[in-house]
Amino acid sequence: MKKFTVNIWAYDHHAKFDVSSLDDSNSLEQSILDKLGENSIVWEKTGMFGPLNRITYEEVVNDTRPLQTKKVLGVEVGTGASV
């Protein structure tokens, strides 16, 4: 089981929540639908107008190491994305 953070923007509202699922699309989709069915998600009004409807997700990794490293003058330094 992996943990994913899900963001949904739809109809001038936004929701962000975490789900746990196996590492395949069907399991992730079912986990998102189960969470939506619980009615435990807090929807926030975005104030944006237009047809902005999308769902994004990312795997949650609790690792403090940088995404990439690079050897500079014989020393390995982190070159990952900034937070």
PDB file of C-alpha atoms in Angstrom:
ATOM      1  CA  MET A   1       0.000   0.000   0.000  1.00  0.00           C
ATOM      2  CA  LYS A   2       1.208   3.471  -0.893  1.00  0.00           C
ATOM      3  CA  LYS A   3      -0.024   6.823   0.351  1.00  0.00           C
ATOM      4  CA  PHE A   4      -1.143   9.428  -2.215  1.00  0.00           C
ATOM      5  CA  THR A   5      -2.138  13.082  -1.836  1.00  0.00           C
ATOM      6  CA  VAL A   6      -5.100  13.936  -4.094  1.00  0.00           C
ATOM      7  CA  ASN A   7      -6.064  17.454  -5.258  1.00  0.00           C
ATOM      8  CA  ILE A   8      -9.404  18.063  -6.954  1.00  0.00           C
ATOM      9  CA  TRP A   9     -10.406  21.348  -8.582  1.00  0.00           C
ATOM     10  CA  ALA A  10     -13.981  21.298  -9.885  1.00  0.00           C
ATOM     11  CA  TYR A  11     -16.807  23.767 -10.320  1.00  0.00           C
ATOM     12  CA  ASP A  12     -15.166  26.637  -8.412  1.00  0.00           C
ATOM     13  CA  HIS A  13     -14.172  24.374  -5.462  1.00  0.00           C
ATOM     14  CA  HIS A  14     -10.975  22.675  -4.282  1.00  0.00           C
ATOM     15  CA  ALA A  15     -10.330  19.653  -2.058  1.00  0.00           C
ATOM     16  CA  LYS A  16      -7.071  18.082  -0.894  1.00  0.00           C
ATOM     17  CA  PHE A  17      -6.916  14.748   0.926  1.00  0.00           C
ATOM     18  CA  ASP A  18      -4.794  11.612   1.362  1.00  0.00           C
ATOM     19  CA  VAL A  19      -5.665   8.059   0.313  1.00  0.00           C
ATOM     20  CA  SER A  20      -3.867   4.733   0.576  1.00  0.00           C
ATOM     21  CA  SER A  21      -3.964   2.285  -2.306  1.00  0.00           C
ATOM     22  CA  LEU A  22      -1.998  -0.247  -4.263  1.00  0.00           C
ATOM     23  CA  ASP A  23       0.319   1.085  -6.950  1.00  0.00           C
ATOM     24  CA  ASP A  24      -2.083   0.731  -9.897  1.00  0.00           C
ATOM     25  CA  SER A  25      -4.623   3.054 -11.475  1.00  0.00           C
ATOM     26  CA  ASN A  26      -7.747   0.985 -10.707  1.00  0.00           C
ATOM     27  CA  SER A  27      -6.922   0.723  -7.006  1.00  0.00           C
ATOM     28  CA  LEU A  28      -6.140   4.452  -6.791  1.00  0.00           C
ATOM     29  CA  GLU A  29      -9.372   5.366  -8.568  1.00  0.00           C
ATOM     30  CA  GLN A  30     -11.385   3.124  -6.228  1.00  0.00           C
ATOM     31  CA  SER A  31      -9.683   4.656  -3.156  1.00  0.00           C
ATOM     32  CA  ILE A  32     -10.549   8.167  -4.373  1.00  0.00           C
ATOM     33  CA  LEU A  33     -14.170   7.164  -5.002  1.00  0.00           C
ATOM     34  CA  ASP A  34     -14.390   5.546  -1.553  1.00  0.00           C
ATOM     35  CA  LYS A  35     -13.065   8.736   0.072  1.00  0.00           C
ATOM     36  CA  LEU A  36     -15.556  10.854  -1.883  1.00  0.00           C
ATOM     37  CA  GLY A  37     -18.360   8.524  -0.766  1.00  0.00           C
ATOM     38  CA  GLU A  38     -17.494   9.040   2.921  1.00  0.00           C
ATOM     39  CA  ASN A  39     -18.488  12.744   2.722  1.00  0.00           C
ATOM     40  CA  SER A  40     -15.537  13.572   4.983  1.00  0.00           C
ATOM     41  CA  ILE A  41     -13.815  15.879   2.491  1.00  0.00           C
ATOM     42  CA  VAL A  42     -13.802  19.611   3.159  1.00  0.00           C
ATOM     43  CA  TRP A  43     -14.456  21.563  -0.057  1.00  0.00           C
ATOM     44  CA  GLU A  44     -13.134  25.115  -0.244  1.00  0.00           C
ATOM     45  CA  LYS A  45     -14.469  27.751  -2.608  1.00  0.00           C
ATOM     46  CA  THR A  46     -11.651  28.915  -4.914  1.00  0.00           C
ATOM     47  CA  GLY A  47     -13.189  32.085  -6.310  1.00  0.00           C
ATOM     48  CA  MET A  48     -11.899  31.197  -9.783  1.00  0.00           C
ATOM     49  CA  PHE A  49     -14.176  31.284 -12.775  1.00  0.00           C
ATOM     50  CA  GLY A  50     -13.963  29.198 -15.907  1.00  0.00           C
ATOM     51  CA  PRO A  51     -13.866  25.547 -16.876  1.00  0.00           C
ATOM     52  CA  LEU A  52     -11.082  24.519 -14.481  1.00  0.00           C
ATOM     53  CA  ASN A  53     -11.909  20.904 -13.623  1.00  0.00           C
ATOM     54  CA  ARG A  54      -9.021  18.564 -12.869  1.00  0.00           C
ATOM     55  CA  ILE A  55      -7.727  15.904 -10.489  1.00  0.00           C
ATOM     56  CA  THR A  56      -4.049  15.514  -9.638  1.00  0.00           C
ATOM     57  CA  TYR A  57      -2.302  13.078  -7.332  1.00  0.00           C
ATOM     58  CA  GLU A  58       1.210  12.461  -6.077  1.00  0.00           C
ATOM     59  CA  GLU A  59       2.786   9.712  -4.043  1.00  0.00           C
ATOM     60  CA  VAL A  60       3.721  10.736  -0.513  1.00  0.00           C
ATOM     61  CA  VAL A  61       7.314   9.799   0.278  1.00  0.00           C
ATOM     62  CA  ASN A  62       8.590  10.414   3.808  1.00  0.00           C
ATOM     63  CA  ASP A  63      12.241  10.663   2.853  1.00  0.00           C
ATOM     64  CA  THR A  64      14.507  13.569   3.766  1.00  0.00           C
ATOM     65  CA  ARG A  65      17.113  12.846   1.094  1.00  0.00           C
ATOM     66  CA  PRO A  66      17.221  15.208  -1.903  1.00  0.00           C
ATOM     67  CA  LEU A  67      15.639  14.106  -5.164  1.00  0.00           C
ATOM     68  CA  GLN A  68      18.968  14.283  -6.986  1.00  0.00           C
ATOM     69  CA  THR A  69      22.588  14.540  -5.966  1.00  0.00           C
ATOM     70  CA  LYS A  70      25.579  15.923  -7.804  1.00  0.00           C
ATOM     71  CA  LYS A  71      29.293  15.610  -7.082  1.00  0.00           C
ATOM     72  CA  VAL A  72      30.885  19.066  -6.834  1.00  0.00           C
ATOM     73  CA  LEU A  73      34.609  19.302  -6.060  1.00  0.00           C
ATOM     74  CA  GLY A  74      34.569  15.778  -4.658  1.00  0.00           C
ATOM     75  CA  VAL A  75      31.597  16.447  -2.348  1.00  0.00           C
ATOM     76  CA  GLU A  76      28.125  15.042  -3.036  1.00  0.00           C
ATOM     77  CA  VAL A  77      25.479  17.792  -2.660  1.00  0.00           C
ATOM     78  CA  GLY A  78      21.704  17.752  -3.007  1.00  0.00           C
ATOM     79  CA  THR A  79      20.243  19.297  -6.154  1.00  0.00           C
ATOM     80  CA  GLY A  80      16.587  18.358  -5.633  1.00  0.00           C
ATOM     81  CA  ALA A  81      13.550  20.537  -6.104  1.00  0.00           C
ATOM     82  CA  SER A  82      13.105  23.300  -3.541  1.00  0.00           C
ATOM     83  CA  VAL A  83      10.195  23.166  -1.140  1.00  0.00           C
TER      84      VAL A  83
END
